């Protein structure tokens, strides 16, 4: 009997603290679950389920389906055939790919040079106005209200290459032109960038105006007392206070310019001589002109990977800029 008691005590002592914690784990989980339900976690989850379902069906499922299609040969009618990396090889071997990449990079550069500072200049101009600030804000935001297709068709009339065209008439008034605008491979892309800047500057200007309202007024007052000019106040007060929002809008503009499609598609259809064929236009041709949805999704995957790596590198390079 004594031997059995000693053996039982020895077995009980042999149970490690880790084993005891594991045995108590179900009870702890149950207690946490009860607290989570009492705090409204279950109710929040019930309300989130429809949103999660809609988001998954219309966002994540197309992404997953596109990743699968990138490795298939399909026209969405006949059964898909698994081709592995053949779609990627075909896209990378396409001579139009480098043309599209060059044109897209050219568009991004022009938009960065002319389109990025324009909204900031408009916002600072409107903020410095003593009268008519609301009127100028409405006029600057008006192009955003217009449907993009309507605005582009309107500008196509303005870009009429004949001497009676609106822009050529204005150019002739100052002794210039006539210009071919959209018909000349050298001027087609700058012409598209001009319209895109006009159409999109108002939305970004509103963002800058909202950010400018948060700049401390005493900083401007101190700069005025020190005799700083308007340009010095912009450089030494405004821009440092807007550093974070400027970095974010710059990244958004870079991503947006690499996804440009509507303007070159409606203005020139990629011409003249493929001078305005962008990456998304090439993707459109793959899918809806050639019926090669596998190649189109492969190109979209490559573009997504590039933009993801670009965003990651951008955030790493500008990590300390917004706080210094």
mmCIF file of C-alpha atoms in Angstrom:
data_model
loop_
_atom_site.group_PDB
_atom_site.id
_atom_site.type_symbol
_atom_site.label_atom_id
_atom_site.label_comp_id
_atom_site.label_asym_id
_atom_site.label_seq_id
_atom_site.Cartn_x
_atom_site.Cartn_y
_atom_site.Cartn_z
ATOM 1 C CA UNK A 1 0.000 0.000 0.000
ATOM 2 C CA UNK A 2 2.783 2.374 0.920
ATOM 3 C CA UNK A 3 4.510 1.603 -2.354
ATOM 4 C CA UNK A 4 1.360 2.516 -4.332
ATOM 5 C CA UNK A 5 0.985 5.847 -2.492
ATOM 6 C CA UNK A 6 4.617 6.754 -3.092
ATOM 7 C CA UNK A 7 4.284 5.837 -6.759
ATOM 8 C CA UNK A 8 1.209 8.063 -7.086
ATOM 9 C CA UNK A 9 2.988 11.001 -5.422
ATOM 10 C CA UNK A 10 5.987 10.501 -7.675
ATOM 11 C CA UNK A 11 3.771 10.508 -10.816
ATOM 12 C CA UNK A 12 1.995 13.659 -9.633
ATOM 13 C CA UNK A 13 5.304 15.390 -8.967
ATOM 14 C CA UNK A 14 6.511 14.336 -12.417
ATOM 15 C CA UNK A 15 3.816 16.512 -14.082
ATOM 16 C CA UNK A 16 5.663 19.557 -15.374
ATOM 17 C CA UNK A 17 4.397 23.180 -15.078
ATOM 18 C CA UNK A 18 4.022 23.251 -18.876
ATOM 19 C CA UNK A 19 1.635 20.297 -18.740
ATOM 20 C CA UNK A 20 -0.428 22.005 -16.051
ATOM 21 C CA UNK A 21 -0.674 25.186 -18.153
ATOM 22 C CA UNK A 22 -1.768 23.139 -21.138
ATOM 23 C CA UNK A 23 -4.480 21.512 -19.049
ATOM 24 C CA UNK A 24 -5.726 24.937 -17.924
ATOM 25 C CA UNK A 25 -5.622 26.330 -21.499
ATOM 26 C CA UNK A 26 -9.189 25.287 -22.537
ATOM 27 C CA UNK A 27 -10.581 27.046 -19.503
ATOM 28 C CA UNK A 28 -8.677 30.232 -20.276
ATOM 29 C CA UNK A 29 -9.799 30.187 -23.883
ATOM 30 C CA UNK A 30 -13.397 29.707 -22.794
ATOM 31 C CA UNK A 31 -13.123 32.637 -20.375
ATOM 32 C CA UNK A 32 -11.637 34.882 -23.074
ATOM 33 C CA UNK A 33 -14.364 33.829 -25.484
ATOM 34 C CA UNK A 34 -17.045 34.732 -22.948
ATOM 35 C CA UNK A 35 -15.455 38.153 -22.322
ATOM 36 C CA UNK A 36 -15.198 38.740 -26.088
ATOM 37 C CA UNK A 37 -18.909 37.962 -26.561
ATOM 38 C CA UNK A 38 -19.922 40.175 -23.625
ATOM 39 C CA UNK A 39 -17.926 43.103 -25.041
ATOM 40 C CA UNK A 40 -19.831 42.942 -28.335
ATOM 41 C CA UNK A 41 -17.354 40.976 -30.394
ATOM 42 C CA UNK A 42 -19.965 38.530 -31.644
ATOM 43 C CA UNK A 43 -22.348 41.311 -32.640
ATOM 44 C CA UNK A 44 -19.580 43.113 -34.516
ATOM 45 C CA UNK A 45 -18.667 39.891 -36.318
ATOM 46 C CA UNK A 46 -22.287 39.325 -37.355
ATOM 47 C CA UNK A 47 -22.464 42.836 -38.811
ATOM 48 C CA UNK A 48 -19.106 42.359 -40.578
ATOM 49 C CA UNK A 49 -20.025 39.075 -42.281
ATOM 50 C CA UNK A 50 -22.003 40.678 -45.173
ATOM 51 C CA UNK A 51 -19.201 43.167 -45.756
ATOM 52 C CA UNK A 52 -16.573 40.429 -45.721
ATOM 53 C CA UNK A 53 -18.611 38.324 -48.144
ATOM 54 C CA UNK A 54 -19.114 41.219 -50.583
ATOM 55 C CA UNK A 55 -15.470 42.235 -50.294
ATOM 56 C CA UNK A 56 -14.298 38.682 -50.850
ATOM 57 C CA UNK A 57 -16.570 38.030 -53.830
ATOM 58 C CA UNK A 58 -15.919 41.298 -55.647
ATOM 59 C CA UNK A 59 -12.303 41.960 -54.621
ATOM 60 C CA UNK A 60 -10.296 38.956 -53.455
ATOM 61 C CA UNK A 61 -11.952 36.367 -55.678
ATOM 62 C CA UNK A 62 -11.175 38.258 -58.939
ATOM 63 C CA UNK A 63 -7.588 38.657 -57.764
ATOM 64 C CA UNK A 64 -7.260 34.942 -57.031
ATOM 65 C CA UNK A 65 -8.985 34.062 -60.314
ATOM 66 C CA UNK A 66 -6.634 36.367 -62.208
ATOM 67 C CA UNK A 67 -3.583 34.750 -60.638
ATOM 68 C CA UNK A 68 -4.819 31.359 -61.796
ATOM 69 C CA UNK A 69 -5.614 32.629 -65.311
ATOM 70 C CA UNK A 70 -2.100 33.980 -65.660
ATOM 71 C CA UNK A 71 -0.923 30.362 -65.905
ATOM 72 C CA UNK A 72 -3.686 29.243 -68.271
ATOM 73 C CA UNK A 73 -4.583 29.596 -71.913
ATOM 74 C CA UNK A 74 -8.236 30.565 -72.049
ATOM 75 C CA UNK A 75 -10.728 32.653 -73.968
ATOM 76 C CA UNK A 76 -13.366 32.332 -71.188
ATOM 77 C CA UNK A 77 -15.498 30.147 -73.488
ATOM 78 C CA UNK A 78 -13.598 26.914 -74.057
ATOM 79 C CA UNK A 79 -12.057 24.913 -71.201
ATOM 80 C CA UNK A 80 -8.848 26.462 -69.898
ATOM 81 C CA UNK A 81 -5.513 24.727 -70.519
ATOM 82 C CA UNK A 82 -2.675 24.917 -68.019
ATOM 83 C CA UNK A 83 0.414 26.380 -69.750
ATOM 84 C CA UNK A 84 2.613 27.289 -66.789
ATOM 85 C CA UNK A 85 4.923 30.219 -67.446
ATOM 86 C CA UNK A 86 4.287 30.348 -71.201
ATOM 87 C CA UNK A 87 2.052 33.425 -70.873
ATOM 88 C CA UNK A 88 4.789 35.332 -69.061
ATOM 89 C CA UNK A 89 7.391 34.309 -71.645
ATOM 90 C CA UNK A 90 5.104 35.411 -74.463
ATOM 91 C CA UNK A 91 4.410 38.781 -72.877
ATOM 92 C CA UNK A 92 8.067 39.457 -72.109
ATOM 93 C CA UNK A 93 9.029 38.538 -75.683
ATOM 94 C CA UNK A 94 6.445 40.878 -77.219
ATOM 95 C CA UNK A 95 8.266 43.796 -78.931
ATOM 96 C CA UNK A 96 5.346 46.099 -78.097
ATOM 97 C CA UNK A 97 5.969 45.591 -74.377
ATOM 98 C CA UNK A 98 9.054 47.811 -74.292
ATOM 99 C CA UNK A 99 7.253 50.395 -76.428
ATOM 100 C CA UNK A 100 4.385 50.423 -73.943
ATOM 101 C CA UNK A 101 6.782 50.608 -70.988
ATOM 102 C CA UNK A 102 8.637 53.554 -72.572
ATOM 103 C CA UNK A 103 5.413 55.389 -73.335
ATOM 104 C CA UNK A 104 4.041 54.779 -69.841
ATOM 105 C CA UNK A 105 7.291 55.974 -68.250
ATOM 106 C CA UNK A 106 7.238 59.057 -70.512
ATOM 107 C CA UNK A 107 3.661 59.794 -69.455
ATOM 108 C CA UNK A 108 4.597 59.319 -65.774
ATOM 109 C CA UNK A 109 7.578 61.661 -66.103
ATOM 110 C CA UNK A 110 5.575 64.390 -67.826
ATOM 111 C CA UNK A 111 2.767 64.029 -65.299
ATOM 112 C CA UNK A 112 5.302 64.266 -62.482
ATOM 113 C CA UNK A 113 6.900 67.415 -63.911
ATOM 114 C CA UNK A 114 3.727 69.272 -64.874
ATOM 115 C CA UNK A 115 0.858 67.531 -63.121
ATOM 116 C CA UNK A 116 2.282 67.053 -59.631
ATOM 117 C CA UNK A 117 3.086 70.682 -58.715
ATOM 118 C CA UNK A 118 -0.049 72.114 -60.371
ATOM 119 C CA UNK A 119 -2.541 71.102 -57.603
ATOM 120 C CA UNK A 120 -0.200 72.391 -54.900
ATOM 121 C CA UNK A 121 0.224 75.710 -56.716
ATOM 122 C CA UNK A 122 -3.554 75.987 -57.101
ATOM 123 C CA UNK A 123 -4.117 75.227 -53.420
ATOM 124 C CA UNK A 124 -1.585 77.820 -52.273
ATOM 125 C CA UNK A 125 -3.030 80.387 -54.707
ATOM 126 C CA UNK A 126 -6.583 79.826 -53.451
ATOM 127 C CA UNK A 127 -5.462 79.970 -49.825
ATOM 128 C CA UNK A 128 -3.669 83.271 -50.348
ATOM 129 C CA UNK A 129 -6.776 84.875 -51.868
ATOM 130 C CA UNK A 130 -8.523 87.443 -49.745
ATOM 131 C CA UNK A 131 -11.721 87.398 -51.815
ATOM 132 C CA UNK A 132 -13.383 84.912 -54.102
ATOM 133 C CA UNK A 133 -11.769 81.862 -52.500
ATOM 134 C CA UNK A 134 -14.947 79.809 -52.793
ATOM 135 C CA UNK A 135 -15.463 80.767 -56.452
ATOM 136 C CA UNK A 136 -11.920 79.800 -57.447
ATOM 137 C CA UNK A 137 -12.206 76.534 -55.512
ATOM 138 C CA UNK A 138 -15.368 75.638 -57.425
ATOM 139 C CA UNK A 139 -13.799 76.550 -60.781
ATOM 140 C CA UNK A 140 -10.696 74.483 -60.018
ATOM 141 C CA UNK A 141 -12.783 71.487 -58.938
ATOM 142 C CA UNK A 142 -15.236 71.719 -61.851
ATOM 143 C CA UNK A 143 -13.189 69.472 -64.220
ATOM 144 C CA UNK A 144 -13.409 66.656 -61.661
ATOM 145 C CA UNK A 145 -17.207 66.791 -61.813
ATOM 146 C CA UNK A 146 -17.241 66.261 -65.573
ATOM 147 C CA UNK A 147 -17.351 62.604 -66.683
ATOM 148 C CA UNK A 148 -13.916 61.610 -68.054
ATOM 149 C CA UNK A 149 -15.327 60.536 -71.424
ATOM 150 C CA UNK A 150 -17.119 63.869 -71.866
ATOM 151 C CA UNK A 151 -14.004 65.839 -70.925
ATOM 152 C CA UNK A 152 -11.793 63.865 -73.320
ATOM 153 C CA UNK A 153 -14.229 64.196 -76.231
ATOM 154 C CA UNK A 154 -14.398 67.925 -75.539
ATOM 155 C CA UNK A 155 -10.626 68.244 -75.572
ATOM 156 C CA UNK A 156 -10.445 66.274 -78.823
ATOM 157 C CA UNK A 157 -12.412 69.119 -80.395
ATOM 158 C CA UNK A 158 -9.972 71.609 -78.862
ATOM 159 C CA UNK A 159 -7.048 69.632 -80.324
ATOM 160 C CA UNK A 160 -8.366 69.949 -83.862
ATOM 161 C CA UNK A 161 -5.231 70.067 -86.034
ATOM 162 C CA UNK A 162 -6.746 72.444 -88.597
ATOM 163 C CA UNK A 163 -6.143 76.177 -88.402
ATOM 164 C CA UNK A 164 -9.702 76.676 -87.175
ATOM 165 C CA UNK A 165 -9.128 74.475 -84.130
ATOM 166 C CA UNK A 166 -9.450 76.212 -80.762
ATOM 167 C CA UNK A 167 -5.886 75.655 -79.568
ATOM 168 C CA UNK A 168 -4.422 76.412 -82.993
ATOM 169 C CA UNK A 169 -6.465 79.629 -83.098
ATOM 170 C CA UNK A 170 -5.056 80.642 -79.716
ATOM 171 C CA UNK A 171 -1.536 79.704 -80.840
ATOM 172 C CA UNK A 172 -1.911 81.709 -84.039
ATOM 173 C CA UNK A 173 -2.912 84.739 -81.950
ATOM 174 C CA UNK A 174 0.580 84.756 -80.416
ATOM 175 C CA UNK A 175 2.364 83.933 -83.677
ATOM 176 C CA UNK A 176 2.694 80.154 -83.202
ATOM 177 C CA UNK A 177 1.377 77.019 -84.900
ATOM 178 C CA UNK A 178 -0.548 75.453 -86.299
ATOM 179 C CA UNK A 179 0.322 72.284 -84.403
ATOM 180 C CA UNK A 180 -0.701 68.709 -85.136
ATOM 181 C CA UNK A 181 -1.289 67.966 -81.448
ATOM 182 C CA UNK A 182 -2.622 64.397 -81.315
ATOM 183 C CA UNK A 183 -1.566 63.566 -84.885
ATOM 184 C CA UNK A 184 2.153 64.116 -84.221
ATOM 185 C CA UNK A 185 3.995 61.309 -82.343
ATOM 186 C CA UNK A 186 6.172 63.921 -80.629
ATOM 187 C CA UNK A 187 3.313 66.029 -79.266
ATOM 188 C CA UNK A 188 0.631 63.383 -78.737
ATOM 189 C CA UNK A 189 1.731 62.300 -75.261
ATOM 190 C CA UNK A 190 2.329 65.849 -73.920
ATOM 191 C CA UNK A 191 -1.124 66.783 -75.207
ATOM 192 C CA UNK A 192 -2.666 63.880 -73.300
ATOM 193 C CA UNK A 193 -0.753 64.831 -70.142
ATOM 194 C CA UNK A 194 -2.075 68.388 -70.418
ATOM 195 C CA UNK A 195 -5.685 67.198 -70.422
ATOM 196 C CA UNK A 196 -5.054 64.656 -67.639
ATOM 197 C CA UNK A 197 -3.506 67.393 -65.478
ATOM 198 C CA UNK A 198 -6.478 69.677 -66.093
ATOM 199 C CA UNK A 199 -8.925 66.897 -65.260
ATOM 200 C CA UNK A 200 -7.267 65.631 -62.072
ATOM 201 C CA UNK A 201 -5.711 68.700 -60.458
ATOM 202 C CA UNK A 202 -8.900 69.802 -58.727
ATOM 203 C CA UNK A 203 -9.307 66.659 -56.633
ATOM 204 C CA UNK A 204 -5.742 66.803 -55.327
ATOM 205 C CA UNK A 205 -6.075 70.549 -54.767
ATOM 206 C CA UNK A 206 -8.942 69.910 -52.325
ATOM 207 C CA UNK A 207 -6.697 67.530 -50.386
ATOM 208 C CA UNK A 208 -3.956 70.167 -50.202
ATOM 209 C CA UNK A 209 -6.448 72.838 -49.107
ATOM 210 C CA UNK A 210 -7.599 70.593 -46.281
ATOM 211 C CA UNK A 211 -3.972 70.003 -45.273
ATOM 212 C CA UNK A 212 -3.176 73.727 -45.473
ATOM 213 C CA UNK A 213 -5.999 74.476 -43.049
ATOM 214 C CA UNK A 214 -4.050 72.523 -40.428
ATOM 215 C CA UNK A 215 -0.874 74.593 -40.788
ATOM 216 C CA UNK A 216 -0.355 76.807 -37.758
ATOM 217 C CA UNK A 217 -1.133 80.425 -38.573
ATOM 218 C CA UNK A 218 1.434 81.709 -36.064
ATOM 219 C CA UNK A 219 4.175 80.290 -38.280
ATOM 220 C CA UNK A 220 3.031 82.494 -41.160
ATOM 221 C CA UNK A 221 2.725 85.479 -38.832
ATOM 222 C CA UNK A 222 6.247 84.956 -37.542
ATOM 223 C CA UNK A 223 7.558 84.653 -41.102
ATOM 224 C CA UNK A 224 5.785 87.882 -42.117
ATOM 225 C CA UNK A 225 7.229 89.694 -39.105
ATOM 226 C CA UNK A 226 10.691 88.498 -40.154
ATOM 227 C CA UNK A 227 10.069 89.976 -43.604
ATOM 228 C CA UNK A 228 9.750 86.682 -45.491
ATOM 229 C CA UNK A 229 8.339 86.894 -48.998
ATOM 230 C CA UNK A 230 5.509 84.677 -50.268
ATOM 231 C CA UNK A 231 8.006 82.321 -51.909
ATOM 232 C CA UNK A 232 10.060 82.082 -48.690
ATOM 233 C CA UNK A 233 6.909 81.338 -46.670
ATOM 234 C CA UNK A 234 6.031 78.562 -49.115
ATOM 235 C CA UNK A 235 9.495 77.002 -49.017
ATOM 236 C CA UNK A 236 10.192 77.313 -45.296
ATOM 237 C CA UNK A 237 6.695 77.030 -43.773
ATOM 238 C CA UNK A 238 4.165 75.474 -46.141
ATOM 239 C CA UNK A 239 6.169 72.677 -47.742
ATOM 240 C CA UNK A 240 7.717 71.354 -44.493
ATOM 241 C CA UNK A 241 4.259 71.230 -42.883
ATOM 242 C CA UNK A 242 2.859 69.307 -45.865
ATOM 243 C CA UNK A 243 5.758 66.873 -46.175
ATOM 244 C CA UNK A 244 3.748 63.775 -45.227
ATOM 245 C CA UNK A 245 0.775 64.484 -47.493
ATOM 246 C CA UNK A 246 3.112 65.394 -50.363
ATOM 247 C CA UNK A 247 4.866 62.036 -50.092
ATOM 248 C CA UNK A 248 1.547 60.176 -50.108
ATOM 249 C CA UNK A 249 0.128 62.049 -53.093
ATOM 250 C CA UNK A 250 3.395 61.534 -54.974
ATOM 251 C CA UNK A 251 3.152 57.773 -54.544
ATOM 252 C CA UNK A 252 -0.518 57.769 -55.534
ATOM 253 C CA UNK A 253 0.262 59.780 -58.650
ATOM 254 C CA UNK A 254 3.076 57.444 -59.671
ATOM 255 C CA UNK A 255 0.805 54.418 -59.280
ATOM 256 C CA UNK A 256 -2.010 56.180 -61.132
ATOM 257 C CA UNK A 257 0.162 57.224 -64.069
ATOM 258 C CA UNK A 258 1.390 53.670 -64.572
ATOM 259 C CA UNK A 259 -2.265 52.621 -64.855
ATOM 260 C CA UNK A 260 -3.271 55.262 -67.407
ATOM 261 C CA UNK A 261 -5.713 53.940 -69.985
ATOM 262 C CA UNK A 262 -8.776 56.116 -70.596
ATOM 263 C CA UNK A 263 -6.967 59.150 -72.030
ATOM 264 C CA UNK A 264 -4.764 57.434 -74.647
ATOM 265 C CA UNK A 265 -7.563 55.002 -75.532
ATOM 266 C CA UNK A 266 -10.111 57.737 -76.280
ATOM 267 C CA UNK A 267 -7.719 60.353 -77.632
ATOM 268 C CA UNK A 268 -5.570 58.343 -80.028
ATOM 269 C CA UNK A 269 -6.262 54.632 -79.583
ATOM 270 C CA UNK A 270 -2.547 54.160 -78.954
ATOM 271 C CA UNK A 271 -1.394 56.019 -82.046
ATOM 272 C CA UNK A 272 0.056 57.635 -83.945
ATOM 273 C CA UNK A 273 2.620 54.920 -84.665
ATOM 274 C CA UNK A 274 2.130 53.428 -81.162
ATOM 275 C CA UNK A 275 3.386 56.680 -79.631
ATOM 276 C CA UNK A 276 0.711 56.590 -76.920
ATOM 277 C CA UNK A 277 0.341 52.835 -76.397
ATOM 278 C CA UNK A 278 0.575 52.309 -72.636
ATOM 279 C CA UNK A 279 0.846 49.131 -70.570
ATOM 280 C CA UNK A 280 -2.882 49.029 -69.851
ATOM 281 C CA UNK A 281 -3.658 49.613 -73.522
ATOM 282 C CA UNK A 282 -1.458 46.655 -74.397
ATOM 283 C CA UNK A 283 -3.286 44.636 -71.755
ATOM 284 C CA UNK A 284 -6.603 45.685 -73.321
ATOM 285 C CA UNK A 285 -5.395 44.571 -76.747
ATOM 286 C CA UNK A 286 -4.381 41.192 -75.379
ATOM 287 C CA UNK A 287 -7.765 40.568 -73.791
ATOM 288 C CA UNK A 288 -10.366 42.225 -76.012
ATOM 289 C CA UNK A 289 -8.657 42.465 -79.406
ATOM 290 C CA UNK A 290 -6.697 39.205 -79.504
ATOM 291 C CA UNK A 291 -8.866 37.250 -77.063
ATOM 292 C CA UNK A 292 -5.765 36.181 -75.106
ATOM 293 C CA UNK A 293 -6.977 36.489 -71.518
ATOM 294 C CA UNK A 294 -4.077 34.434 -70.217
ATOM 295 C CA UNK A 295 -1.547 36.868 -71.653
ATOM 296 C CA UNK A 296 -3.598 39.819 -70.378
ATOM 297 C CA UNK A 297 -3.684 38.499 -66.828
ATOM 298 C CA UNK A 298 0.017 37.628 -66.988
ATOM 299 C CA UNK A 299 0.782 41.221 -67.964
ATOM 300 C CA UNK A 300 -1.466 42.504 -65.166
ATOM 301 C CA UNK A 301 0.359 40.301 -62.653
ATOM 302 C CA UNK A 302 3.708 41.664 -63.831
ATOM 303 C CA UNK A 303 2.403 45.220 -63.500
ATOM 304 C CA UNK A 304 1.061 44.517 -60.006
ATOM 305 C CA UNK A 305 4.389 43.025 -58.914
ATOM 306 C CA UNK A 306 6.264 46.035 -60.287
ATOM 307 C CA UNK A 307 3.984 48.540 -58.565
ATOM 308 C CA UNK A 308 4.179 46.568 -55.320
ATOM 309 C CA UNK A 309 7.985 46.557 -55.377
ATOM 310 C CA UNK A 310 8.003 50.229 -56.353
ATOM 311 C CA UNK A 311 5.731 51.113 -53.428
ATOM 312 C CA UNK A 312 7.857 49.068 -51.015
ATOM 313 C CA UNK A 313 11.061 50.752 -52.197
ATOM 314 C CA UNK A 314 9.384 54.164 -52.027
ATOM 315 C CA UNK A 315 8.269 53.668 -48.425
ATOM 316 C CA UNK A 316 11.694 52.440 -47.397
ATOM 317 C CA UNK A 317 13.435 55.388 -49.051
ATOM 318 C CA UNK A 318 11.042 57.980 -47.598
ATOM 319 C CA UNK A 319 10.638 56.391 -44.181
ATOM 320 C CA UNK A 320 12.459 59.155 -42.351
ATOM 321 C CA UNK A 321 11.500 62.085 -44.568
ATOM 322 C CA UNK A 322 8.030 62.573 -43.106
ATOM 323 C CA UNK A 323 9.371 62.867 -39.546
ATOM 324 C CA UNK A 324 12.474 64.991 -40.090
#
